[in-house]
Amino acid sequence: MAESLNDKIVLITGASSGIGKSCAQAFAAEGSKLILTARRIDRLRNLSLSLKEKYDTDSIIFKLDVMSNENVRYFIGELPMDWQAVDVLINNAGLSQGLAKVQNGLLEDWETMLDTNVKGLLYVTRAILPGMIQRGRGHIINIGSIAGYQVYPGGNVYCASKFAVRALTEGMQIDVVDTPVRVSAVSPGMVETEFSLVRFKWDDEEKAANVYKGIDALTPDDVAEAVVFCATRPAHVNINELIIMPTNQASANVIFRRP
Ligand code: NDP
Ligand code: 8X3
């Protein structure tokens, strides 16, 4: 029987935008209780209010920078008692910075990507997973990427970080194989969000918009639907990995664009 998400506690990192925000909306529609985290707290406040209005969702918001383990530990310590038994963790916070070749790359961009996409995911998981194992229930859903399967020009370090997310997903599946806890990865191709604006550091809106030119990219809602699908499988079923692409994208490097 499909798992109900009603009243489940769902923790989302990077809920202030894009896929994380859409996940918040999709899980709210399923009746879940939400822990919404990101650095831009104002956005979370607005999201929380709108979910209350639309779905009568109970949610709490936290300013959380996943790059800092100190910040993650503080956040965990601040969680109210009745919000501590997280049922679903969506490790979504992530970003790319630049498209430079390695020989021209900026060290601070590499560090931001690796600290967020890899170490941040690990910090949050390390804080939440032991409780799931102890309670004998829980589901971790990592947002990977097609960039975790194939490398594209200029993708070097971002792709490496998403290859790492894939390896960590597999590693965690091995680590919890003797427990009822599930670990899944949802790995999208091109999704139209703030991702490209962030990649170009909010400096070049036209360049960011061109990434999605001539193709019907995935929407963040498409991805959220896939995440809900993973989370609602019966308890004995785990979706190990789910790759979801726009119809006109065959791989990280093969994209058909309308002229
Ligand atoms: P957005 O830029 O729209 O959203 C990224 C989210 O991550 C924001 O909410 C941002 O919140 C949060 N975030 C970034 N850095 C940190 C940090 N240090 N601590 C906490 N939160 C952080 O992009 P997407 O929705 O597209 O990206 C979400 C995930 O999906 C990422 O992991 C990305 O790699 C992945 N992905 C995206 C694809 C795409 O084409 N868009 C395709 C495949 C995967 P804030 O800035 O407020 O902290
Ligand atoms: C983000 C999508 O376009 O960099 O993971 O492969 S892309």
Short mmCIF file of C-alpha atoms and ligand atoms in Angstrom, two decimals:
data_model
loop_
_atom_site.label_atom_id
_atom_site.label_comp_id
_atom_site.label_asym_id
_atom_site.label_seq_id
_atom_site.Cartn_x
_atom_site.Cartn_y
_atom_site.Cartn_z
CA MET A 1 0.00 0.00 0.00
CA ALA A 2 1.24 3.49 -0.82
CA GLU A 3 2.67 5.37 2.16
CA SER A 4 0.62 8.33 3.31
CA LEU A 5 2.53 11.57 3.84
CA ASN A 6 -0.23 13.03 5.98
CA ASP A 7 1.18 14.39 9.27
CA LYS A 8 4.68 13.17 8.35
CA ILE A 9 7.49 15.53 9.33
CA VAL A 10 9.42 16.54 6.22
CA LEU A 11 12.68 18.50 6.43
CA ILE A 12 13.69 20.33 3.25
CA THR A 13 17.04 22.07 2.75
CA GLY A 14 17.07 24.90 0.23
CA ALA A 15 13.31 25.47 0.46
CA SER A 16 13.53 29.15 -0.48
CA SER A 17 13.56 28.59 -4.24
CA GLY A 18 13.14 26.22 -7.17
CA ILE A 19 12.92 22.49 -6.51
CA GLY A 20 13.00 22.84 -2.71
CA LYS A 21 10.14 25.33 -2.74
CA SER A 22 8.12 23.12 -5.10
CA CYS A 23 8.77 20.15 -2.81
CA ALA A 24 7.40 22.20 0.09
CA GLN A 25 4.24 22.88 -1.89
CA ALA A 26 3.88 19.26 -3.04
CA PHE A 27 4.35 17.79 0.44
CA ALA A 28 2.04 20.42 1.93
CA ALA A 29 -0.62 19.27 -0.53
CA GLU A 30 -0.14 15.75 0.88
CA GLY A 31 -0.78 16.98 4.42
CA SER A 32 2.81 16.85 5.66
CA LYS A 33 4.29 19.01 8.42
CA LEU A 34 7.27 20.93 7.09
CA ILE A 35 10.62 22.08 8.43
CA LEU A 36 11.68 24.66 5.87
CA THR A 37 15.34 25.70 5.81
CA ALA A 38 17.56 27.97 3.70
CA ARG A 39 19.67 31.08 4.16
CA ARG A 40 17.02 33.51 2.84
CA ILE A 41 14.67 33.44 5.81
CA ASP A 42 12.27 36.10 4.43
CA ARG A 43 11.42 33.85 1.55
CA LEU A 44 10.77 30.97 3.95
CA ARG A 45 8.48 33.19 6.01
CA ASN A 46 6.40 34.01 2.93
CA LEU A 47 6.34 30.39 1.85
CA SER A 48 5.25 29.21 5.28
CA LEU A 49 2.41 31.76 5.35
CA SER A 50 1.23 30.87 1.87
CA LEU A 51 1.23 27.13 2.70
CA LYS A 52 -0.79 27.81 5.85
CA GLU A 53 -3.30 29.75 3.83
CA LYS A 54 -3.56 27.27 0.96
CA TYR A 55 -3.23 23.87 2.71
CA ASP A 56 -3.48 24.74 6.43
CA THR A 57 0.08 23.38 6.68
CA ASP A 58 1.97 23.38 9.96
CA SER A 59 5.51 24.48 9.23
CA ILE A 60 8.52 25.89 11.01
CA ILE A 61 11.29 27.84 9.37
CA PHE A 62 15.02 28.01 10.10
CA LYS A 63 17.83 30.08 8.68
CA LEU A 64 20.32 27.36 7.86
CA ASP A 65 23.55 27.45 5.91
CA VAL A 66 24.37 23.81 5.23
CA MET A 67 28.02 24.70 4.56
CA SER A 68 28.52 25.16 8.29
CA ASN A 69 28.38 22.06 10.46
CA GLU A 70 28.24 24.36 13.47
CA ASN A 71 25.10 25.94 12.02
CA VAL A 72 23.62 22.49 11.31
CA ARG A 73 24.31 21.31 14.89
CA TYR A 74 22.76 24.50 16.29
CA PHE A 75 19.68 24.06 14.12
CA ILE A 76 19.23 20.45 15.25
CA GLY A 77 19.57 21.55 18.87
CA GLU A 78 16.89 24.20 18.36
CA LEU A 79 14.29 21.86 16.85
CA PRO A 80 11.25 21.71 19.16
CA MET A 81 10.70 18.26 20.74
CA ASP A 82 7.61 17.50 18.65
CA TRP A 83 9.50 18.29 15.42
CA GLN A 84 12.53 16.12 16.03
CA ALA A 85 11.26 12.83 14.59
CA VAL A 86 11.92 13.69 10.96
CA ASP A 87 10.25 11.17 8.61
CA VAL A 88 11.54 12.49 5.30
CA LEU A 89 14.74 14.48 4.71
CA ILE A 90 15.04 16.11 1.31
CA ASN A 91 18.69 17.02 0.76
CA ASN A 92 18.09 19.62 -1.91
CA ALA A 93 20.28 22.65 -1.06
CA GLY A 94 22.82 22.98 -3.82
CA LEU A 95 24.30 25.20 -6.47
CA SER A 96 26.78 25.64 -9.25
CA GLN A 97 29.23 28.51 -9.56
CA GLY A 98 30.68 29.40 -12.94
CA LEU A 99 31.59 27.33 -15.97
CA ALA A 100 35.33 27.93 -16.01
CA LYS A 101 37.82 25.30 -17.15
CA VAL A 102 39.83 23.83 -14.27
CA GLN A 103 42.93 25.70 -15.43
CA ASN A 104 41.05 28.98 -14.95
CA GLY A 105 38.82 27.98 -12.05
CA LEU A 106 38.23 30.05 -8.94
CA LEU A 107 39.07 28.23 -5.74
CA GLU A 108 36.29 29.94 -3.82
CA ASP A 109 33.72 28.69 -6.36
CA TRP A 110 35.02 25.13 -6.02
CA GLU A 111 34.89 25.35 -2.25
CA THR A 112 31.35 26.75 -2.25
CA MET A 113 30.10 23.96 -4.53
CA LEU A 114 31.83 21.14 -2.65
CA ASP A 115 31.00 22.57 0.78
CA THR A 116 27.31 22.94 -0.12
CA ASN A 117 26.55 20.04 -2.43
CA VAL A 118 28.71 17.39 -0.76
CA LYS A 119 29.71 18.38 2.76
CA GLY A 120 26.42 20.18 3.48
CA LEU A 121 24.46 17.11 2.47
CA LEU A 122 26.67 15.00 4.71
CA TYR A 123 26.38 17.33 7.72
CA VAL A 124 22.56 17.35 7.61
CA THR A 125 22.38 13.61 6.97
CA ARG A 126 24.77 12.87 9.84
CA ALA A 127 22.52 14.86 12.16
CA ILE A 128 19.22 13.28 11.05
CA LEU A 129 19.96 9.68 10.04
CA PRO A 130 20.79 8.21 13.49
CA GLY A 131 17.32 9.21 14.76
CA MET A 132 15.67 7.59 11.75
CA ILE A 133 17.56 4.35 12.39
CA GLN A 134 16.69 4.48 16.08
CA ARG A 135 12.97 5.01 15.34
CA GLY A 136 13.00 2.32 12.64
CA ARG A 137 11.55 4.61 10.00
CA GLY A 138 12.64 7.37 7.69
CA HIS A 139 13.46 8.29 4.14
CA ILE A 140 16.31 10.40 2.80
CA ILE A 141 15.86 11.78 -0.69
CA ASN A 142 18.95 13.36 -2.23
CA ILE A 143 18.58 15.71 -5.17
CA GLY A 144 21.28 14.56 -7.56
CA SER A 145 21.56 15.55 -11.20
CA ILE A 146 22.24 14.21 -14.67
CA ALA A 147 25.55 15.99 -13.93
CA GLY A 148 26.21 13.11 -11.53
CA TYR A 149 26.22 10.69 -14.46
CA GLN A 150 27.79 12.68 -17.28
CA VAL A 151 30.26 15.55 -17.40
CA TYR A 152 29.68 18.53 -19.69
CA PRO A 153 32.07 21.29 -20.77
CA GLY A 154 32.78 23.62 -17.85
CA GLY A 155 30.89 21.31 -15.49
CA ASN A 156 34.06 19.86 -13.91
CA VAL A 157 33.66 20.61 -10.18
CA TYR A 158 29.85 20.89 -10.16
CA CYS A 159 29.66 17.50 -11.92
CA ALA A 160 32.19 16.07 -9.45
CA SER A 161 29.97 17.24 -6.59
CA LYS A 162 26.95 15.52 -8.13
CA PHE A 163 28.95 12.34 -8.86
CA ALA A 164 29.70 12.48 -5.12
CA VAL A 165 26.00 12.79 -4.30
CA ARG A 166 25.40 9.66 -6.37
CA ALA A 167 28.21 7.80 -4.58
CA LEU A 168 26.93 8.96 -1.18
CA THR A 169 23.41 7.84 -2.04
CA GLU A 170 24.71 4.37 -2.92
CA GLY A 171 26.92 4.35 0.16
CA MET A 172 24.03 5.27 2.45
CA GLN A 173 21.84 2.60 0.85
CA ILE A 174 24.51 0.08 1.83
CA ASP A 175 24.87 1.55 5.32
CA VAL A 176 21.15 1.25 6.16
CA VAL A 177 20.42 -1.98 4.30
CA ASP A 178 19.69 -3.81 7.59
CA THR A 179 17.16 -1.14 8.69
CA PRO A 180 13.74 0.01 7.42
CA VAL A 181 15.24 3.41 6.45
CA ARG A 182 15.18 4.21 2.75
CA VAL A 183 17.59 6.35 0.69
CA SER A 184 16.72 7.58 -2.79
CA ALA A 185 18.17 10.00 -5.32
CA VAL A 186 16.12 12.05 -7.73
CA SER A 187 18.41 13.25 -10.51
CA PRO A 188 16.98 15.78 -12.96
CA GLY A 189 18.24 17.15 -16.23
CA MET A 190 17.54 20.77 -17.00
CA VAL A 191 15.08 22.44 -14.62
CA GLU A 192 14.18 26.11 -15.01
CA THR A 193 14.82 27.67 -11.59
CA GLU A 194 17.22 30.26 -10.20
CA PHE A 195 20.00 27.68 -10.74
CA SER A 196 21.51 29.44 -13.79
CA LEU A 197 21.14 32.91 -12.27
CA VAL A 198 23.13 31.60 -9.31
CA ARG A 199 25.66 29.90 -11.62
CA PHE A 200 26.31 33.29 -13.28
CA LYS A 201 26.20 35.05 -9.89
CA TRP A 202 23.06 37.10 -10.68
CA ASP A 203 25.26 39.04 -13.08
CA ASP A 204 23.92 37.99 -16.44
CA GLU A 205 20.18 37.41 -16.65
CA GLU A 206 20.30 37.00 -20.42
CA LYS A 207 22.96 34.30 -20.25
CA ALA A 208 20.95 32.52 -17.56
CA ALA A 209 17.74 32.73 -19.62
CA ASN A 210 19.57 31.40 -22.71
CA VAL A 211 20.25 28.13 -20.88
CA TYR A 212 16.54 27.36 -21.24
CA LYS A 213 16.08 28.86 -24.71
CA GLY A 214 14.28 26.73 -27.30
CA ILE A 215 13.55 23.85 -24.94
CA ASP A 216 10.69 23.10 -22.61
CA ALA A 217 12.82 22.57 -19.52
CA LEU A 218 11.47 20.67 -16.55
CA THR A 219 9.63 22.77 -14.02
CA PRO A 220 10.52 22.45 -10.34
CA ASP A 221 6.99 21.05 -9.85
CA ASP A 222 7.86 18.17 -12.23
CA VAL A 223 10.76 17.27 -9.95
CA ALA A 224 8.72 17.67 -6.77
CA GLU A 225 6.16 15.23 -8.19
CA ALA A 226 8.96 12.67 -8.65
CA VAL A 227 10.14 13.25 -5.07
CA VAL A 228 6.60 12.68 -3.76
CA PHE A 229 6.43 9.52 -5.88
CA CYS A 230 9.56 8.17 -4.15
CA ALA A 231 8.24 9.10 -0.71
CA THR A 232 4.86 7.45 -1.22
CA ARG A 233 6.03 3.99 -2.29
CA PRO A 234 5.03 1.14 0.03
CA ALA A 235 7.43 0.59 2.93
CA HIS A 236 9.11 -2.41 1.26
CA VAL A 237 9.85 -0.48 -1.96
CA ASN A 238 12.79 1.88 -2.43
CA ILE A 239 13.37 3.93 -5.55
CA ASN A 240 17.17 3.83 -5.58
CA GLU A 241 17.57 6.46 -8.26
CA LEU A 242 15.24 8.27 -10.55
CA ILE A 243 16.52 10.21 -13.56
CA ILE A 244 14.07 12.73 -14.95
CA MET A 245 14.74 14.79 -18.07
CA PRO A 246 12.97 17.20 -20.41
CA THR A 247 11.73 15.28 -23.45
CA ASN A 248 14.17 17.17 -25.69
CA GLN A 249 17.18 16.40 -23.49
CA ALA A 250 18.79 13.00 -24.07
CA SER A 251 21.85 13.42 -21.86
CA ALA A 252 23.85 16.18 -20.17
CA ASN A 253 25.35 17.01 -23.57
CA VAL A 254 22.60 16.21 -26.08
CA ILE A 255 19.82 18.76 -26.09
CA PHE A 256 17.50 19.60 -28.98
CA ARG A 257 16.56 23.27 -29.12
CA ARG A 258 13.86 24.69 -31.34
CA PRO A 259 15.43 27.19 -33.75
P1 NDP B 1 17.71 27.27 -6.95
O1 NDP B 1 18.86 28.17 -7.06
O2 NDP B 1 16.39 27.74 -7.43
O3 NDP B 1 17.56 26.76 -5.44
C1 NDP B 1 18.68 26.35 -4.69
C2 NDP B 1 18.31 26.29 -3.22
O4 NDP B 1 19.47 25.86 -2.49
C3 NDP B 1 17.89 27.63 -2.67
O5 NDP B 1 16.75 27.47 -1.87
C4 NDP B 1 19.08 28.08 -1.83
O6 NDP B 1 18.62 28.81 -0.69
C5 NDP B 1 19.63 26.73 -1.39
N1 NDP B 1 21.03 26.82 -0.98
C6 NDP B 1 22.10 27.12 -1.74
N2 NDP B 1 23.20 27.16 -0.97
C7 NDP B 1 22.81 26.89 0.31
C8 NDP B 1 23.48 26.82 1.55
N3 NDP B 1 24.80 27.01 1.67
N4 NDP B 1 22.75 26.50 2.65
C9 NDP B 1 21.43 26.29 2.55
N5 NDP B 1 20.73 26.37 1.43
C10 NDP B 1 21.42 26.67 0.30
O7 NDP B 1 18.13 25.94 -7.74
P2 NDP B 1 17.40 24.53 -7.94
O8 NDP B 1 16.08 24.50 -7.28
O9 NDP B 1 17.47 24.22 -9.37
O10 NDP B 1 18.44 23.59 -7.19
C11 NDP B 1 18.06 22.68 -6.18
C12 NDP B 1 18.90 21.42 -6.29
O11 NDP B 1 18.63 20.79 -7.54
C13 NDP B 1 20.41 21.64 -6.25
O12 NDP B 1 21.00 20.63 -5.47
C14 NDP B 1 20.82 21.51 -7.72
O13 NDP B 1 22.15 21.10 -7.83
C15 NDP B 1 19.85 20.46 -8.17
N6 NDP B 1 19.61 20.36 -9.60
C16 NDP B 1 19.17 21.45 -10.32
C17 NDP B 1 18.95 21.32 -11.68
C18 NDP B 1 18.55 22.46 -12.54
O14 NDP B 1 18.70 22.39 -13.78
N7 NDP B 1 17.99 23.55 -11.98
C19 NDP B 1 19.12 20.02 -12.35
C20 NDP B 1 19.59 18.97 -11.51
C21 NDP B 1 19.79 19.14 -10.18
P3 NDP B 1 19.31 30.11 -0.06
O15 NDP B 1 20.10 30.77 -1.16
O16 NDP B 1 18.16 30.93 0.43
O17 NDP B 1 20.14 29.57 1.04
C1 8X3 B 2 22.01 20.93 -12.94
C2 8X3 B 2 21.68 20.67 -14.32
O1 8X3 B 2 22.36 21.61 -16.52
O2 8X3 B 2 24.08 21.54 -14.84
O3 8X3 B 2 22.41 19.81 -12.25
O4 8X3 B 2 23.33 19.51 -15.87
S1 8X3 B 2 22.95 20.83 -15.40
#
